[in-house]
């Protein structure tokens, strides 16, 4: 099985850990598409979506983390840093792990660009580890499909900030492994894996923990697909609701709830 | 850009709400208690800054004053509300209509303005039990019914002669609201017919034909929100599930627009192409109210989440005086260089709806 991976940016620890984890399992990663870290479109998107503090945090944690004192990084990044230490992952960029382990890799402006699609045309499975919205042509290219990990229970909670919404709505936390279709989080479900966040006392910690859970669950699901040991359940559009990015006021409510739960 | 400060904290809410309430009271003082000045602008009114009183918006500002009287237990707000309602009563024409435009010596009957003033009159009646308000709003509602056309439209008493705007849904709503007290089958039947006329104008792309001020013009979010709110509250009062389902679709369209662009444009054409050159601040406040109302009605937090974002885009646009401009920037196309009284009103209404829901959410 030829496995390809997407990476949202070259320093994506999530993507590095995923490639490393798959290799440790004996699964050969054949191809990797890395989305260009800096683009005006991406910057404009984040500038509109986030306040200055959050934008700064994102840049510090994800792009310039090498140059920042580890104690100053947010909780969100600490989990994946610890994961790197525990698993002795020696790579600092996606291109580095690709080059050193013989994975074909290409930096693209957008995953839907024709040259990106052409680059993965021989792949059986594309594992999504970030990089933006996928269009139909890309989704249709890998023979088996595009695998995604959605960080809540589907079909109940679709869309953004899914773990935060799970906490807000008291829906049990889980990762849903599914194939991507054009409609957001509505693709066939492979498996739902319960995940425990009871040790987390903030959204930052939840988001950090979610990244490592996601790496583990993607690795386990790719194995199932490789072994042809899986079935899928289809979803109907009306089975769930799509949630948008959570407003900071509601994030504060979730943070307060987490602190309350933790103190009990 | 989204703002991270929690504008629903009590101190911030109290401060900002009291500023705008103070400004609204000054708009009434500027007219010696005879209505609320339509706007403040040193460009249009270089000397005092205040315009003449605006009967239409004075009518619905009454509700806001009562709401905040209950919120803050500030007796002066109740006094301003009753004083304004008494003044509105003096404006009624012999046929029951209430007047168009700013206060003038030669008023003409207005469908839309009559509807807006009914809001304040019904509320003054509910707060006082005084029949003097009931007599006026009943006569006004009966006039609205009497001039309704066979097809359910209102062709006379228009803002623009010959143009029947879809935001007249916001006339159906106050008539139905008044009818909660009148209990008239005739009024209910007439308003069912009227809302059906505008419901038929909902397009497949979830735009509504004629929801702008002029034929063929893009619609400010102000009139878009007037239209949707009229549908929403009429659906509630008529217990019309089909209309409610359509209203939810219209509202969810607004939510998607805010998510995709991270802002709401000042106006939209029939294909939902917006202008990013300005934001219609009152439109944002009104859209926020619609979404918070949907949250109140359905308990679906997604509506509240989007309402927070849409109001969050305008909450800090308030001046220290409490005034809120028509547009951001103030030279934008909606109410160019003016601080209208209805923007302060909808700002206060949106803020109170969000704050009261927030209090419930955080108390669980």
PDB file of N, CA and C in Angstrom, chain A residues 106-153:
ATOM      1  N   UNK A 106       7.227  17.236  -1.683  1.00  0.00           N
ATOM      2  CA  UNK A 106       7.086  18.409  -2.550  1.00  0.00           C
ATOM      3  C   UNK A 106       6.408  19.524  -1.752  1.00  0.00           C
ATOM      4  N   UNK A 107       6.962  20.729  -1.893  1.00  0.00           N
ATOM      5  CA  UNK A 107       6.329  21.886  -1.252  1.00  0.00           C
ATOM      6  C   UNK A 107       5.356  22.499  -2.260  1.00  0.00           C
ATOM      7  N   UNK A 108       4.098  22.682  -1.823  1.00  0.00           N
ATOM      8  CA  UNK A 108       3.080  23.207  -2.738  1.00  0.00           C
ATOM      9  C   UNK A 108       2.403  24.431  -2.121  1.00  0.00           C
ATOM     10  N   UNK A 109       1.874  25.286  -2.973  1.00  0.00           N
ATOM     11  CA  UNK A 109       1.148  26.462  -2.476  1.00  0.00           C
ATOM     12  C   UNK A 109      -0.212  26.048  -1.933  1.00  0.00           C
ATOM     13  N   UNK A 110      -0.795  25.041  -2.550  1.00  0.00           N
ATOM     14  CA  UNK A 110      -2.132  24.584  -2.175  1.00  0.00           C
ATOM     15  C   UNK A 110      -2.245  23.105  -2.518  1.00  0.00           C
ATOM     16  N   UNK A 111      -2.865  22.350  -1.637  1.00  0.00           N
ATOM     17  CA  UNK A 111      -2.973  20.898  -1.864  1.00  0.00           C
ATOM     18  C   UNK A 111      -3.802  20.563  -3.102  1.00  0.00           C
ATOM     19  N   UNK A 112      -4.626  21.494  -3.511  1.00  0.00           N
ATOM     20  CA  UNK A 112      -5.489  21.230  -4.668  1.00  0.00           C
ATOM     21  C   UNK A 112      -4.853  21.632  -5.993  1.00  0.00           C
ATOM     22  N   UNK A 113      -3.638  22.163  -5.941  1.00  0.00           N
ATOM     23  CA  UNK A 113      -2.954  22.546  -7.186  1.00  0.00           C
ATOM     24  C   UNK A 113      -2.756  21.313  -8.065  1.00  0.00           C
ATOM     25  N   UNK A 114      -2.819  21.490  -9.381  1.00  0.00           N
ATOM     26  CA  UNK A 114      -2.656  20.333 -10.286  1.00  0.00           C
ATOM     27  C   UNK A 114      -1.344  19.576 -10.054  1.00  0.00           C
ATOM     28  N   UNK A 115      -0.270  20.306  -9.768  1.00  0.00           N
ATOM     29  CA  UNK A 115       1.009  19.592  -9.582  1.00  0.00           C
ATOM     30  C   UNK A 115       1.000  18.777  -8.283  1.00  0.00           C
ATOM     31  N   UNK A 116       0.247  19.240  -7.291  1.00  0.00           N
ATOM     32  CA  UNK A 116       0.133  18.472  -6.040  1.00  0.00           C
ATOM     33  C   UNK A 116      -0.654  17.185  -6.295  1.00  0.00           C
ATOM     34  N   UNK A 117      -1.727  17.317  -7.037  1.00  0.00           N
ATOM     35  CA  UNK A 117      -2.566  16.151  -7.345  1.00  0.00           C
ATOM     36  C   UNK A 117      -1.771  15.143  -8.166  1.00  0.00           C
ATOM     37  N   UNK A 118      -1.025  15.666  -9.126  1.00  0.00           N
ATOM     38  CA  UNK A 118      -0.212  14.792  -9.980  1.00  0.00           C
ATOM     39  C   UNK A 118       0.831  14.036  -9.144  1.00  0.00           C
ATOM     40  N   UNK A 119       1.345  14.693  -8.130  1.00  0.00           N
ATOM     41  CA  UNK A 119       2.414  14.127  -7.303  1.00  0.00           C
ATOM     42  C   UNK A 119       1.953  12.911  -6.495  1.00  0.00           C
ATOM     43  N   UNK A 120       0.674  12.864  -6.176  1.00  0.00           N
ATOM     44  CA  UNK A 120       0.175  11.734  -5.361  1.00  0.00           C
ATOM     45  C   UNK A 120      -0.677  10.755  -6.192  1.00  0.00           C
ATOM     46  N   UNK A 121      -0.584  10.893  -7.506  1.00  0.00           N
ATOM     47  CA  UNK A 121      -1.519  10.122  -8.351  1.00  0.00           C
ATOM     48  C   UNK A 121      -1.363   8.598  -8.211  1.00  0.00           C
ATOM     49  N   UNK A 122      -0.202   8.126  -7.777  1.00  0.00           N
ATOM     50  CA  UNK A 122      -0.021   6.678  -7.641  1.00  0.00           C
ATOM     51  C   UNK A 122      -0.319   6.177  -6.217  1.00  0.00           C
ATOM     52  N   UNK A 123      -0.728   7.093  -5.329  1.00  0.00           N
ATOM     53  CA  UNK A 123      -0.919   6.689  -3.926  1.00  0.00           C
ATOM     54  C   UNK A 123      -2.214   5.899  -3.744  1.00  0.00           C
ATOM     55  N   UNK A 124      -2.158   4.972  -2.780  1.00  0.00           N
ATOM     56  CA  UNK A 124      -3.373   4.225  -2.425  1.00  0.00           C
ATOM     57  C   UNK A 124      -4.160   4.969  -1.354  1.00  0.00           C
ATOM     58  N   UNK A 125      -3.424   5.544  -0.405  1.00  0.00           N
ATOM     59  CA  UNK A 125      -4.082   6.210   0.727  1.00  0.00           C
ATOM     60  C   UNK A 125      -3.375   7.539   0.993  1.00  0.00           C
ATOM     61  N   UNK A 126      -4.167   8.591   1.144  1.00  0.00           N
ATOM     62  CA  UNK A 126      -3.608   9.884   1.541  1.00  0.00           C
ATOM     63  C   UNK A 126      -4.044  10.131   2.985  1.00  0.00           C
ATOM     64  N   UNK A 127      -3.076  10.368   3.865  1.00  0.00           N
ATOM     65  CA  UNK A 127      -3.413  10.641   5.268  1.00  0.00           C
ATOM     66  C   UNK A 127      -3.332  12.151   5.472  1.00  0.00           C
ATOM     67  N   UNK A 128      -4.424  12.720   5.908  1.00  0.00           N
ATOM     68  CA  UNK A 128      -4.495  14.171   6.060  1.00  0.00           C
ATOM     69  C   UNK A 128      -3.915  14.585   7.415  1.00  0.00           C
ATOM     70  N   UNK A 129      -2.847  15.382   7.337  1.00  0.00           N
ATOM     71  CA  UNK A 129      -2.272  15.938   8.574  1.00  0.00           C
ATOM     72  C   UNK A 129      -2.137  17.451   8.422  1.00  0.00           C
ATOM     73  N   UNK A 130      -3.170  18.060   7.910  1.00  0.00           N
ATOM     74  CA  UNK A 130      -3.205  19.518   7.787  1.00  0.00           C
ATOM     75  C   UNK A 130      -2.922  19.998   6.380  1.00  0.00           C
ATOM     76  N   UNK A 131      -3.308  21.268   6.148  1.00  0.00           N
ATOM     77  CA  UNK A 131      -3.012  21.856   4.838  1.00  0.00           C
ATOM     78  C   UNK A 131      -4.190  22.531   4.168  1.00  0.00           C
ATOM     79  N   UNK A 132      -5.319  22.608   4.838  1.00  0.00           N
ATOM     80  CA  UNK A 132      -6.446  23.361   4.271  1.00  0.00           C
ATOM     81  C   UNK A 132      -7.520  22.475   3.672  1.00  0.00           C
ATOM     82  N   UNK A 133      -8.502  23.147   3.102  1.00  0.00           N
ATOM     83  CA  UNK A 133      -9.685  22.442   2.569  1.00  0.00           C
ATOM     84  C   UNK A 133      -9.323  21.700   1.281  1.00  0.00           C
ATOM     85  N   UNK A 134      -9.841  20.464   1.174  1.00  0.00           N
ATOM     86  CA  UNK A 134      -9.538  19.639  -0.002  1.00  0.00           C
ATOM     87  C   UNK A 134     -10.699  19.674  -0.993  1.00  0.00           C
ATOM     88  N   UNK A 135     -10.330  19.788  -2.262  1.00  0.00           N
ATOM     89  CA  UNK A 135     -11.370  19.788  -3.302  1.00  0.00           C
ATOM     90  C   UNK A 135     -11.533  18.372  -3.866  1.00  0.00           C
ATOM     91  N   UNK A 136     -12.631  18.219  -4.608  1.00  0.00           N
ATOM     92  CA  UNK A 136     -13.036  16.883  -5.061  1.00  0.00           C
ATOM     93  C   UNK A 136     -11.947  16.143  -5.841  1.00  0.00           C
ATOM     94  N   UNK A 137     -11.252  16.866  -6.722  1.00  0.00           N
ATOM     95  CA  UNK A 137     -10.258  16.186  -7.569  1.00  0.00           C
ATOM     96  C   UNK A 137      -9.165  15.528  -6.725  1.00  0.00           C
ATOM     97  N   UNK A 138      -8.743  16.228  -5.687  1.00  0.00           N
ATOM     98  CA  UNK A 138      -7.721  15.657  -4.808  1.00  0.00           C
ATOM     99  C   UNK A 138      -8.302  14.487  -4.009  1.00  0.00           C
ATOM    100  N   UNK A 139      -9.521  14.668  -3.524  1.00  0.00           N
ATOM    101  CA  UNK A 139     -10.165  13.614  -2.730  1.00  0.00           C
ATOM    102  C   UNK A 139     -10.294  12.331  -3.555  1.00  0.00           C
ATOM    103  N   UNK A 140     -10.557  12.495  -4.842  1.00  0.00           N
ATOM    104  CA  UNK A 140     -10.767  11.332  -5.715  1.00  0.00           C
ATOM    105  C   UNK A 140      -9.472  10.668  -6.167  1.00  0.00           C
ATOM    106  N   UNK A 141      -8.328  11.280  -5.920  1.00  0.00           N
ATOM    107  CA  UNK A 141      -7.072  10.770  -6.490  1.00  0.00           C
ATOM    108  C   UNK A 141      -6.550   9.487  -5.822  1.00  0.00           C
ATOM    109  N   UNK A 142      -6.379   9.421  -4.503  1.00  0.00           N
ATOM    110  CA  UNK A 142      -5.866   8.165  -3.920  1.00  0.00           C
ATOM    111  C   UNK A 142      -6.894   7.026  -4.065  1.00  0.00           C
ATOM    112  N   UNK A 143      -6.383   5.833  -4.334  1.00  0.00           N
ATOM    113  CA  UNK A 143      -7.307   4.731  -4.670  1.00  0.00           C
ATOM    114  C   UNK A 143      -8.248   4.373  -3.519  1.00  0.00           C
ATOM    115  N   UNK A 144      -7.725   4.342  -2.297  1.00  0.00           N
ATOM    116  CA  UNK A 144      -8.581   3.973  -1.154  1.00  0.00           C
ATOM    117  C   UNK A 144      -9.350   5.197  -0.640  1.00  0.00           C
ATOM    118  N   UNK A 145      -8.684   6.313  -0.571  1.00  0.00           N
ATOM    119  CA  UNK A 145      -9.345   7.531  -0.095  1.00  0.00           C
ATOM    120  C   UNK A 145      -8.400   8.417   0.707  1.00  0.00           C
ATOM    121  N   UNK A 146      -8.969   9.446   1.312  1.00  0.00           N
ATOM    122  CA  UNK A 146      -8.182  10.360   2.159  1.00  0.00           C
ATOM    123  C   UNK A 146      -8.646  10.158   3.599  1.00  0.00           C
ATOM    124  N   UNK A 147      -7.700   9.772   4.446  1.00  0.00           N
ATOM    125  CA  UNK A 147      -8.027   9.467   5.837  1.00  0.00           C
ATOM    126  C   UNK A 147      -7.869  10.721   6.701  1.00  0.00           C
ATOM    127  N   UNK A 148      -8.852  10.956   7.549  1.00  0.00           N
ATOM    128  CA  UNK A 148      -8.781  12.111   8.457  1.00  0.00           C
ATOM    129  C   UNK A 148      -9.115  11.666   9.874  1.00  0.00           C
ATOM    130  N   UNK A 149      -8.532  12.361  10.829  1.00  0.00           N
ATOM    131  CA  UNK A 149      -8.910  12.160  12.229  1.00  0.00           C
ATOM    132  C   UNK A 149      -9.652  13.400  12.685  1.00  0.00           C
ATOM    133  N   UNK A 150     -10.901  13.239  13.060  1.00  0.00           N
ATOM    134  CA  UNK A 150     -11.715  14.357  13.550  1.00  0.00           C
ATOM    135  C   UNK A 150     -11.783  14.247  15.071  1.00  0.00           C
ATOM    136  N   UNK A 151     -11.452  15.335  15.748  1.00  0.00           N
ATOM    137  CA  UNK A 151     -11.237  15.206  17.191  1.00  0.00           C
ATOM    138  C   UNK A 151     -12.520  15.314  18.023  1.00  0.00           C
ATOM    139  N   UNK A 152     -13.573  14.688  17.558  1.00  0.00           N
ATOM    140  CA  UNK A 152     -14.763  14.507  18.396  1.00  0.00           C
ATOM    141  C   UNK A 152     -15.589  13.392  17.781  1.00  0.00           C
ATOM    142  N   UNK A 153     -16.724  13.167  18.400  1.00  0.00           N
ATOM    143  CA  UNK A 153     -17.588  12.080  17.969  1.00  0.00           C
ATOM    144  C   UNK A 153     -18.395  12.533  16.742  1.00  0.00           C
TER     145      UNK A 153
END
